[in-house]
Structure formats: C-alpha cells, structure tokens
Short mmCIF file of C-alpha atoms in Angstrom, two decimals:
data_model
loop_
_atom_site.label_atom_id
_atom_site.label_comp_id
_atom_site.label_asym_id
_atom_site.label_seq_id
_atom_site.Cartn_x
_atom_site.Cartn_y
_atom_site.Cartn_z
CA MET A 11 8.16 10.12 -15.53
CA HIS A 12 10.22 13.27 -15.05
CA SER A 13 12.11 14.42 -18.11
CA TYR A 14 15.75 13.75 -18.72
CA SER A 15 16.50 17.38 -17.88
CA ARG A 16 15.54 16.91 -14.23
CA ARG A 17 18.23 14.31 -13.90
CA LEU A 18 20.76 15.89 -16.17
CA LEU A 19 24.35 16.22 -15.05
CA ALA A 20 25.09 19.90 -15.45
CA ALA A 21 28.06 19.40 -17.76
CA VAL A 22 30.69 19.80 -15.12
CA SER A 23 34.35 18.95 -15.29
CA LEU A 24 36.11 16.92 -12.64
CA SER A 25 38.06 19.96 -11.47
CA THR A 26 34.86 21.96 -11.03
CA VAL A 27 33.20 19.17 -9.08
CA VAL A 28 36.23 18.75 -6.82
CA ALA A 29 36.50 22.51 -6.36
CA VAL A 30 32.85 22.74 -5.33
CA ALA A 31 33.29 19.77 -3.02
CA GLY A 32 36.42 21.34 -1.56
CA THR A 33 34.66 24.60 -0.72
CA ALA A 34 31.93 22.68 1.09
CA CYS A 35 34.21 20.85 3.52
CA SER A 36 33.08 22.82 6.55
CA GLY A 37 29.82 20.89 6.66
CA SER A 38 29.81 17.15 7.28
CA THR A 39 27.27 14.77 5.80
CA ASP A 40 26.75 11.81 8.10
CA THR A 41 26.00 8.99 5.72
CA LYS A 42 26.37 6.05 8.07
CA GLY A 43 23.65 5.02 10.45
CA THR A 44 24.27 5.00 14.18
CA ASP A 45 25.18 1.30 14.05
CA SER A 46 26.76 -1.15 11.63
CA GLY A 47 23.34 -2.69 11.00
CA THR A 48 22.30 0.38 8.96
CA TYR A 49 23.41 0.76 5.33
CA THR A 50 23.06 3.98 3.36
CA ILE A 51 21.82 4.34 -0.20
CA TRP A 52 21.94 7.61 -2.12
CA ASP A 53 19.84 7.98 -5.28
CA PRO A 54 18.70 10.74 -7.70
CA TYR A 55 14.98 10.03 -7.40
CA PRO A 56 13.52 12.67 -5.05
CA GLN A 57 10.15 12.22 -6.78
CA PHE A 58 9.77 8.85 -5.01
CA ASP A 59 8.86 9.14 -1.32
CA LYS A 60 9.11 6.45 1.36
CA THR A 61 5.71 5.00 0.39
CA SER A 62 6.80 4.44 -3.25
CA ALA A 63 7.47 1.08 -4.88
CA TRP A 64 11.11 2.16 -5.26
CA ALA A 65 11.61 2.86 -1.54
CA LYS A 66 9.87 -0.41 -0.65
CA LEU A 67 12.20 -2.31 -2.99
CA LEU A 68 15.23 -0.80 -1.23
CA ASP A 69 13.82 -1.71 2.19
CA GLY A 70 13.05 -5.24 0.95
CA CYS A 71 16.62 -5.72 -0.23
CA GLY A 72 17.80 -4.51 3.18
CA THR A 73 15.56 -7.00 4.97
CA GLN A 74 16.88 -9.77 2.73
CA ALA A 75 20.46 -8.78 3.66
CA GLY A 76 19.58 -8.52 7.36
CA VAL A 77 20.16 -4.75 7.66
CA LYS A 78 18.22 -1.48 7.79
CA ILE A 79 18.33 0.94 4.88
CA LYS A 80 18.86 4.66 5.32
CA ARG A 81 17.96 6.22 1.97
CA THR A 82 18.68 9.80 0.88
CA ALA A 83 17.47 11.22 -2.45
CA PHE A 84 19.21 14.14 -4.15
CA ASP A 85 18.69 16.10 -7.36
CA THR A 86 21.08 14.67 -9.93
CA SER A 87 23.13 17.85 -10.23
CA ASP A 88 23.83 17.81 -6.45
CA LEU A 89 24.68 14.15 -6.17
CA ALA A 90 28.20 14.20 -7.70
CA ASN A 91 29.34 17.03 -5.44
CA LYS A 92 27.85 15.41 -2.34
CA ALA A 93 29.53 12.10 -3.23
CA LEU A 94 32.94 13.76 -3.67
CA LEU A 95 32.61 15.63 -0.38
CA ALA A 96 31.60 12.47 1.48
CA ALA A 97 34.55 10.58 -0.03
CA GLN A 98 36.97 13.27 1.21
CA GLN A 99 35.60 12.70 4.71
CA ASP A 100 35.68 8.87 4.43
CA ASN A 101 31.94 9.04 4.90
CA SER A 102 30.66 7.69 1.58
CA ALA A 103 27.29 6.05 1.15
CA ASP A 104 27.41 2.26 0.93
CA VAL A 105 25.49 2.26 -2.36
CA LEU A 106 25.49 5.22 -4.74
CA ILE A 107 23.12 5.41 -7.72
CA VAL A 108 24.28 8.06 -10.20
CA ASP A 109 23.53 9.31 -13.73
CA ASN A 110 25.81 7.41 -16.09
CA PRO A 111 28.03 10.34 -17.26
CA VAL A 112 28.98 10.94 -13.60
CA VAL A 113 30.51 7.49 -13.17
CA SER A 114 33.78 8.33 -14.94
CA THR A 115 34.07 11.60 -12.98
CA LEU A 116 33.76 9.77 -9.64
CA ALA A 117 35.98 6.92 -10.84
CA GLU A 118 38.79 9.28 -11.85
CA ALA A 119 38.51 10.97 -8.45
CA GLY A 120 39.06 7.59 -6.75
CA VAL A 121 35.59 7.51 -5.17
CA LEU A 122 34.36 4.17 -6.58
CA THR A 123 35.42 0.53 -6.35
CA THR A 124 35.75 -1.49 -9.57
CA THR A 125 33.66 -4.56 -10.33
CA ASP A 126 36.90 -6.57 -9.98
CA ASP A 127 37.07 -5.30 -6.39
CA ASN A 128 33.39 -5.49 -5.47
CA LYS A 129 32.67 -8.72 -7.44
CA LEU A 130 29.46 -7.41 -9.04
CA ASP A 131 28.30 -9.70 -11.84
CA THR A 132 27.79 -7.67 -15.04
CA SER A 133 27.92 -10.62 -17.45
CA LYS A 134 24.27 -10.30 -18.57
CA VAL A 135 24.34 -6.53 -19.13
CA ASP A 136 24.26 -5.31 -22.75
CA PRO A 137 27.87 -4.24 -23.52
CA ASN A 138 26.85 -0.90 -25.09
CA LEU A 139 25.10 0.08 -21.83
CA LEU A 140 27.90 -1.18 -19.58
CA ALA A 141 30.43 0.92 -21.56
CA ALA A 142 29.03 4.12 -20.03
CA GLY A 143 30.43 2.98 -16.66
CA GLN A 144 33.87 2.01 -17.94
CA SER A 145 37.03 4.06 -17.66
CA GLY A 146 40.68 3.14 -18.11
CA GLY A 147 39.86 -0.51 -18.81
CA GLN A 148 37.88 -0.91 -15.56
CA THR A 149 34.13 -1.15 -14.90
CA TYR A 150 32.64 0.88 -12.04
CA GLY A 151 29.17 -0.43 -11.28
CA THR A 152 26.23 -1.77 -13.24
CA PRO A 153 23.34 0.03 -15.01
CA ILE A 154 19.99 -0.11 -13.26
CA GLY A 155 18.22 0.67 -16.53
CA ALA A 156 18.38 2.89 -19.57
CA ASN A 157 16.35 5.43 -21.44
CA THR A 158 17.13 7.02 -24.77
CA LEU A 159 15.71 9.03 -27.64
CA ALA A 160 13.51 8.07 -30.59
CA LEU A 161 11.01 9.75 -32.91
CA TYR A 162 7.39 9.97 -31.82
CA TYR A 163 5.00 10.48 -34.75
CA ASN A 164 1.39 11.62 -35.03
CA LYS A 165 -0.47 9.12 -37.24
CA LYS A 166 -3.29 11.53 -38.11
CA VAL A 167 -0.92 14.28 -39.32
CA LEU A 168 1.07 11.82 -41.43
CA LYS A 169 -2.09 10.32 -42.93
CA ALA A 170 -3.41 13.76 -43.89
CA ALA A 171 -0.08 14.46 -45.63
CA GLY A 172 -0.09 11.12 -47.44
CA VAL A 173 3.04 9.86 -45.66
CA ASP A 174 3.50 6.11 -45.11
CA ILE A 175 5.66 5.77 -41.97
CA ALA A 176 7.18 2.58 -43.44
CA SER A 177 8.83 4.78 -46.08
CA VAL A 178 10.87 6.65 -43.46
CA LYS A 179 14.15 4.72 -43.37
CA ASP A 180 16.95 7.31 -43.60
CA TRP A 181 17.54 11.09 -43.63
CA LYS A 182 16.48 11.55 -47.25
CA SER A 183 13.12 9.80 -46.77
CA LEU A 184 12.51 11.57 -43.44
CA THR A 185 13.15 14.96 -45.07
CA ALA A 186 10.82 14.00 -47.95
CA ALA A 187 8.13 13.16 -45.39
CA LEU A 188 8.61 16.57 -43.73
CA ALA A 189 8.23 18.28 -47.11
CA LYS A 190 4.91 16.50 -47.69
CA VAL A 191 3.69 17.46 -44.21
CA LYS A 192 4.54 21.13 -44.80
CA LYS A 193 2.86 21.07 -48.22
CA ALA A 194 -0.29 19.70 -46.53
CA GLY A 195 -0.28 22.77 -44.25
CA ARG A 196 0.85 20.95 -41.09
CA LYS A 197 3.99 21.23 -38.93
CA GLY A 198 7.01 18.98 -39.39
CA ILE A 199 9.35 18.08 -36.55
CA THR A 200 10.22 19.50 -33.15
CA PHE A 201 13.24 18.85 -30.97
CA SER A 202 15.48 20.54 -28.38
CA ALA A 203 18.56 22.42 -29.61
CA ILE A 204 18.96 24.56 -26.48
CA GLY A 205 22.45 25.69 -25.45
CA THR A 206 22.84 23.13 -22.65
CA GLU A 207 23.58 19.41 -22.31
CA GLU A 208 20.01 18.76 -23.46
CA GLY A 209 20.84 20.27 -26.86
CA SER A 210 23.89 18.02 -27.25
CA PHE A 211 21.92 15.01 -26.03
CA GLN A 212 19.33 15.58 -28.77
CA PHE A 213 21.88 16.31 -31.50
CA LEU A 214 23.96 13.20 -30.78
CA PRO A 215 21.76 10.64 -32.62
CA TRP A 216 22.07 12.69 -35.81
CA PHE A 217 25.80 13.28 -35.25
CA TRP A 218 26.48 9.61 -34.55
CA GLY A 219 23.99 8.58 -37.24
CA SER A 220 26.19 10.39 -39.79
CA GLY A 221 29.15 8.23 -38.78
CA ALA A 222 30.89 11.10 -36.92
CA LYS A 223 32.99 10.67 -33.76
CA LEU A 224 33.07 12.94 -30.70
CA THR A 225 36.86 13.21 -30.97
CA GLU A 226 36.48 14.90 -34.39
CA LEU A 227 33.60 17.36 -34.22
CA ASP A 228 34.51 19.04 -37.54
CA SER A 229 34.48 15.93 -39.74
CA PRO A 230 32.48 16.09 -43.01
CA GLU A 231 30.05 13.58 -41.43
CA GLY A 232 29.49 15.79 -38.37
CA SER A 233 28.94 18.83 -40.62
CA SER A 234 26.34 16.87 -42.64
CA ALA A 235 24.35 16.21 -39.44
CA LEU A 236 24.33 19.87 -38.45
CA LYS A 237 23.45 20.85 -42.05
CA LEU A 238 20.44 18.50 -41.83
CA TRP A 239 19.07 20.38 -38.82
CA THR A 240 19.94 23.79 -40.29
CA ASP A 241 18.21 22.96 -43.59
CA TRP A 242 15.09 21.83 -41.73
CA LEU A 243 14.85 25.26 -40.09
CA LYS A 244 15.50 27.08 -43.39
CA GLN A 245 12.81 25.04 -45.16
CA GLY A 246 10.31 25.58 -42.34
CA TYR A 247 10.19 21.85 -41.49
CA ALA A 248 11.25 22.61 -37.89
CA PRO A 249 10.32 25.73 -35.87
CA ASN A 250 12.80 28.39 -34.72
CA SER A 251 11.62 27.62 -31.17
CA VAL A 252 13.98 24.60 -31.16
CA LEU A 253 16.81 27.04 -30.30
CA ASN A 254 15.25 27.61 -26.87
CA ASN A 255 13.29 24.37 -26.49
CA THR A 256 14.05 22.08 -23.61
CA GLN A 257 12.93 18.49 -24.06
CA THR A 258 9.87 19.41 -21.98
CA THR A 259 8.79 22.42 -24.09
CA SER A 260 9.55 20.50 -27.29
CA TRP A 261 7.26 17.75 -26.01
CA GLN A 262 4.52 20.28 -25.27
CA GLU A 263 4.68 21.40 -28.92
CA PHE A 264 4.19 17.81 -30.10
CA ALA A 265 1.45 17.14 -27.54
CA SER A 266 -0.56 20.00 -29.09
CA GLY A 267 -1.28 17.57 -31.96
CA ASP A 268 0.06 19.90 -34.66
CA TYR A 269 3.40 18.23 -35.39
CA ALA A 270 4.17 15.12 -37.43
CA PHE A 271 7.32 14.18 -35.48
CA ALA A 272 9.06 14.89 -32.20
CA GLU A 273 12.44 13.70 -30.99
CA ASN A 274 12.01 12.75 -27.36
CA GLY A 275 12.58 10.05 -24.78
CA THR A 276 11.21 6.98 -23.10
CA TRP A 277 10.16 9.17 -20.16
CA GLN A 278 7.43 10.79 -22.29
CA LEU A 279 5.53 7.51 -22.84
CA ALA A 280 2.99 8.28 -20.13
CA GLY A 281 2.47 11.76 -21.64
CA ALA A 282 2.05 10.26 -25.10
CA ARG A 283 -0.70 7.99 -23.86
CA LYS A 284 -2.49 10.99 -22.37
CA ALA A 285 -2.06 13.23 -25.44
CA GLY A 286 -5.38 12.16 -26.95
CA PHE A 287 -4.16 11.23 -30.44
CA ASP A 288 -2.90 8.11 -32.16
CA TYR A 289 0.92 8.04 -32.10
CA GLY A 290 3.75 5.68 -32.95
CA VAL A 291 7.47 5.47 -32.17
CA LEU A 292 10.33 5.02 -34.61
CA PRO A 293 14.04 4.60 -33.74
CA ILE A 294 15.97 7.60 -35.12
CA PRO A 295 17.28 6.63 -38.57
CA GLY A 296 20.94 6.81 -39.54
CA ALA A 297 21.98 8.96 -42.53
CA SER A 298 21.85 6.07 -44.97
CA GLY A 299 19.49 3.78 -43.05
CA GLY A 300 19.50 1.54 -39.99
CA ASN A 301 19.06 2.76 -36.41
CA ALA A 302 21.30 5.64 -35.33
CA ALA A 303 23.04 5.32 -31.98
CA ALA A 304 21.20 7.57 -29.54
CA PRO A 305 22.79 8.52 -26.20
CA THR A 306 21.88 6.47 -23.16
CA GLY A 307 20.28 8.11 -20.18
CA GLY A 308 19.84 6.24 -16.92
CA GLU A 309 21.76 5.48 -13.78
CA PHE A 310 24.49 3.13 -12.57
CA VAL A 311 24.47 1.38 -9.22
CA THR A 312 27.98 1.86 -7.81
CA VAL A 313 29.87 0.88 -4.65
CA PRO A 314 31.96 3.72 -3.17
CA VAL A 315 35.31 3.07 -1.48
CA GLN A 316 34.92 2.51 2.29
CA GLY A 317 37.48 2.87 5.05
CA ASP A 318 35.75 -0.05 6.78
CA THR A 319 36.19 -2.79 4.16
CA GLY A 320 34.07 -5.15 6.26
CA ARG A 321 30.97 -3.42 4.90
CA TYR A 322 31.48 -4.60 1.31
CA ALA A 323 30.04 -8.11 1.77
CA THR A 324 26.62 -6.76 2.80
CA THR A 325 26.77 -4.00 0.16
CA HIS A 326 27.33 -6.71 -2.46
CA LYS A 327 24.13 -8.43 -1.28
CA LEU A 328 22.17 -5.16 -1.53
CA VAL A 329 23.37 -4.33 -5.06
CA SER A 330 22.87 -7.91 -6.27
CA CYS A 331 19.30 -7.78 -4.93
CA LEU A 332 18.56 -4.43 -6.62
CA THR A 333 19.94 -5.51 -10.00
CA SER A 334 18.73 -9.12 -10.05
CA ALA A 335 16.52 -10.22 -12.95
CA GLU A 336 13.75 -10.73 -10.40
CA HIS A 337 13.79 -7.07 -9.31
CA LEU A 338 14.96 -5.27 -12.46
CA TYR A 339 11.59 -5.68 -14.12
CA ASP A 340 9.80 -3.95 -11.24
CA THR A 341 12.50 -1.30 -10.89
CA ASP A 342 12.55 -0.38 -14.57
CA THR A 343 8.76 -0.34 -14.78
CA THR A 344 8.73 2.10 -11.84
CA LEU A 345 11.42 4.30 -13.43
CA SER A 346 10.03 4.09 -17.02
CA TYR A 347 13.32 2.50 -18.10
CA VAL A 348 14.32 -0.18 -20.54
CA ALA A 349 16.14 -2.93 -18.63
CA PRO A 350 19.89 -3.37 -19.21
CA THR A 351 19.65 -7.12 -19.94
CA SER A 352 18.03 -8.97 -22.86
CA GLU A 353 16.26 -11.35 -20.47
CA VAL A 354 14.34 -8.56 -18.73
CA GLN A 355 13.86 -6.54 -21.95
CA ASP A 356 12.02 -9.53 -23.45
CA LYS A 357 9.80 -9.66 -20.36
CA GLN A 358 9.04 -5.93 -20.72
CA VAL A 359 8.05 -6.22 -24.39
CA ALA A 360 5.88 -9.28 -23.63
CA ALA A 361 4.00 -7.17 -21.08
CA ASP A 362 3.83 -4.00 -23.21
CA ALA A 363 4.36 -4.27 -26.98
CA GLU A 364 4.73 -0.46 -27.21
CA LEU A 365 8.17 -0.83 -25.64
CA LYS A 366 9.56 -2.74 -28.67
CA PRO A 367 10.90 0.33 -30.58
CA TRP A 368 12.42 1.60 -27.33
CA VAL A 369 14.23 -1.68 -26.71
CA ASP A 370 15.54 -1.47 -30.30
CA ALA A 371 16.69 2.12 -29.69
CA VAL A 372 18.42 1.17 -26.41
CA LYS A 373 20.19 -1.75 -28.10
CA ALA A 374 21.66 0.71 -30.65
CA ALA A 375 22.41 3.38 -28.02
CA GLU A 376 25.82 4.58 -26.90
CA GLY A 377 27.13 6.08 -23.66
CA ARG A 378 28.22 9.70 -23.86
CA THR A 379 31.45 8.93 -22.00
CA SER A 380 32.07 5.60 -23.82
CA GLY A 381 35.31 4.94 -25.67
CA ASP A 382 37.29 6.21 -22.67
CA LEU A 383 36.12 9.81 -23.23
CA GLY A 384 35.31 9.99 -19.52
CA THR A 385 35.68 13.50 -18.12
CA LYS A 386 36.59 14.91 -21.58
CA TYR A 387 32.94 14.54 -22.59
CA PRO A 388 31.53 17.65 -20.81
CA LYS A 389 34.02 19.94 -22.60
CA ILE A 390 33.26 18.35 -25.99
CA SER A 391 29.53 18.56 -25.32
CA GLU A 392 29.69 22.26 -24.42
CA GLN A 393 31.39 23.08 -27.73
CA MET A 394 28.90 20.88 -29.57
CA TRP A 395 25.83 22.70 -28.24
CA LYS A 396 27.49 26.07 -28.95
CA ALA A 397 28.10 24.96 -32.56
CA VAL A 398 24.48 23.83 -32.91
CA GLN A 399 23.26 27.20 -31.64
CA SER A 400 25.62 29.11 -34.00
CA ALA A 401 24.50 27.16 -37.05
CA LEU A 402 20.76 27.14 -36.34
CA SER A 403 20.73 30.87 -35.55
CA GLY A 404 22.51 31.54 -38.86
CA SER A 405 25.60 33.19 -37.36
CA LYS A 406 27.93 30.49 -38.77
CA SER A 407 27.75 27.77 -41.40
CA PRO A 408 27.54 24.21 -40.00
CA LYS A 409 31.12 23.54 -41.13
CA ASP A 410 32.54 26.76 -39.60
CA ALA A 411 30.59 26.25 -36.37
CA LEU A 412 31.99 22.74 -35.89
CA THR A 413 35.54 23.82 -36.90
CA ALA A 414 35.41 26.47 -34.16
CA ALA A 415 34.06 23.83 -31.73
CA GLN A 416 36.90 21.40 -32.50
CA ASP A 417 39.51 24.18 -32.12
CA ALA A 418 38.06 25.11 -28.72
CA VAL A 419 38.17 21.48 -27.52
CA LYS A 420 41.85 21.22 -28.51
#
C-alpha cells in the first residue's frame, strides 16, 4: 500500500485551488464518453491499472447498471484542481472519489451534490467517519474506507528492555517504557514531524489526545502535547531525524529493527509483515488513558453536480454498488483500508485478527475538517506544523510556538 503522503492533499486553500483551476481554463478535459451509455469515474489510485481488482470492480458495477465505465486516475494533489476546472466547464465526472479533506473544499465551491439531493444511503456509516464529508449541516458523499495512525511496536526490543506492552496505557507509562528502552541501549520511538501536512497528521493524535481543539492551538492541553514530543527529543527517546522524516522514512527507521515504537498507518501493514521481526500494534493512548482520536485518512465517493440531471439515476446505481456491504469488503481489502461500517469491519477482523487494533483506532478517529472546520483546516494545519518544527528544533518553547501559531491563524 502506498503511504499516506502519496495521497496527501497539499494543504491548499479554496482560493488557491480555484485560482489554479482558473488559470487552467484554456485546456478542456472531456470527462463524458461519446455517448450517454458511458459514465466517468475519477479516482486517486494511479497505482491500480486496468487489470487490477479495483478497475474490475468499477467495470462490474457499470455492467450491473447497464453502462460502460470510463475511468481516469489522478495523483491526489491534482484531483481537486481537475475537479474544479471540470465543474467550471460543466464537464464534471459522474463519480468523483477524493481524499476526505478535499470534500469540504469542493462542496464550498458548489461542485458536489448533497446526499439529500443524490439519495445516497449513509445510515450504516460510522458517524465519526461520515463527519469528514460534512459541511454546513449537509453531507457530501460517503466514505469508501478509512485508514489512520497507531503505534507499531517491536516485541523483541521491548522484551530486552523489560517492558510489558500491557503497561502502556497513557503518556506517562509510554514515556516510562521509552526510558527503559533507552537504558537498555536501544532506540525509543520514531515518527514524522516534517514541516508539511504529514507532520500535522502525525501530531494530531497527541494534540487531540491531550483534549485540545484545533480552534485553540495555544491551549494548555495543546502545549502539553507539544511538550511531550519536545521532551522525548531532549531525553533522546526520539531521534532528531523526526524533524525531516516523512512517514515513509520514519517507517524505514522502524523497519531496521532498532526502534521500540513507530507511529505510522494502516498502509504499512504489508511492510510490517515483511520486516522480519515480531511486531504488534497499539492504538495511540490519550494523555490520561483511553484511545486518542487519530486523524482519518481515506477517500469519499461523491456525486458532482451535472448539467444533465438525467444522469443522476444511473450514477446512484454505480455509487450504491461501489459502497454496498457486498463490495466494501473487497474494496477495502484491495486498498488496505478499514471499512466505514461496523458490519464490514467485523467481517474484516474475522478474516484477519491483526486488523482489530486498527478497527479500534478508526472507531476513535476524527476527520481533520470535522466540526465544520472545512476549508479553515489547511491554514490551521500549516501553523500547527510550523509550531511543531519551532519547538522540536529548540527555537521556541512549546507554549510560545503554539501562541504564535494561534495568532497567525487569527
């Protein structure tokens, strides 16, 4: 599975996206087929070619609906701009599958229909996952699946340090475990604190796990989360490389077998199985216990506005087919995702018990644009990753770094 970074929305504001789309108007993207019997689907999965299980599922849903499918795959960062440009030209795809933070951007630009309009049934979807596609009291699509973050741990390293993983329940016990690991001459924890959306994505479970809110970056709770990370670096429990680590390079550090813990995502499961050592997975603990909310990754299936409203009935059939309980299991297995419904999650865990901690993590997860943050999120996130960089590099205290971040957001 490709890492989250390959599908990351480059934190881009609505105005930037529209501006980019506006400058590209000279070129037209013909999304419709040559006849009304062809329906277009755009997705962010260029790694899957026409022989893949994913492409065959799309074709199968088309056959079931009595139409041909014309599929185009884009890199995630291109997809929002292409969708906005196509909407300006009344040439939108019939079905658009986009990274969940993009949904509110497209919704606010008037590109997407609501579930009230398109009659998609979202009643079985976990509410915390559905929230990532909600804006202004409306829902714009349905999640195809979710991934999130948790802690991978190396059983051999922990055993050598005399750490019982069952003792790790909150920040205090996790830090105590890291101290034991260091004392035993091994390495503690690795993560990504890079100055991009990836850094914010990885900091969020600790920020939310402190009880902090994105609308108040400089709260005492938020400062305590950044102090946790800063103290880990000062104590030598985490390496200075986290400042430049992407989630991929952070994973490579853990895969070397030297580290006790790594914060990473569902998409690394295949890599973990190949790493050659015994590992486990633990949901990220909250400050005083319980599972912290980690951010949800994953895409939404959406229905763009069409000039020809007669197309919606068939589009509804296509989306219902893609997101049915029958097909979600296959789809989410292909994409290394946790399903968005309890029914299919139970089926996944029955088939692979290793998915249990990931299902628990997804159930506690939160959308980055939830709570009607929508297009405000990218600006908040940019200041968050800048604050993390300032504090970890030692140029500002955690409190001062987050105060500056909150002032900049205002």
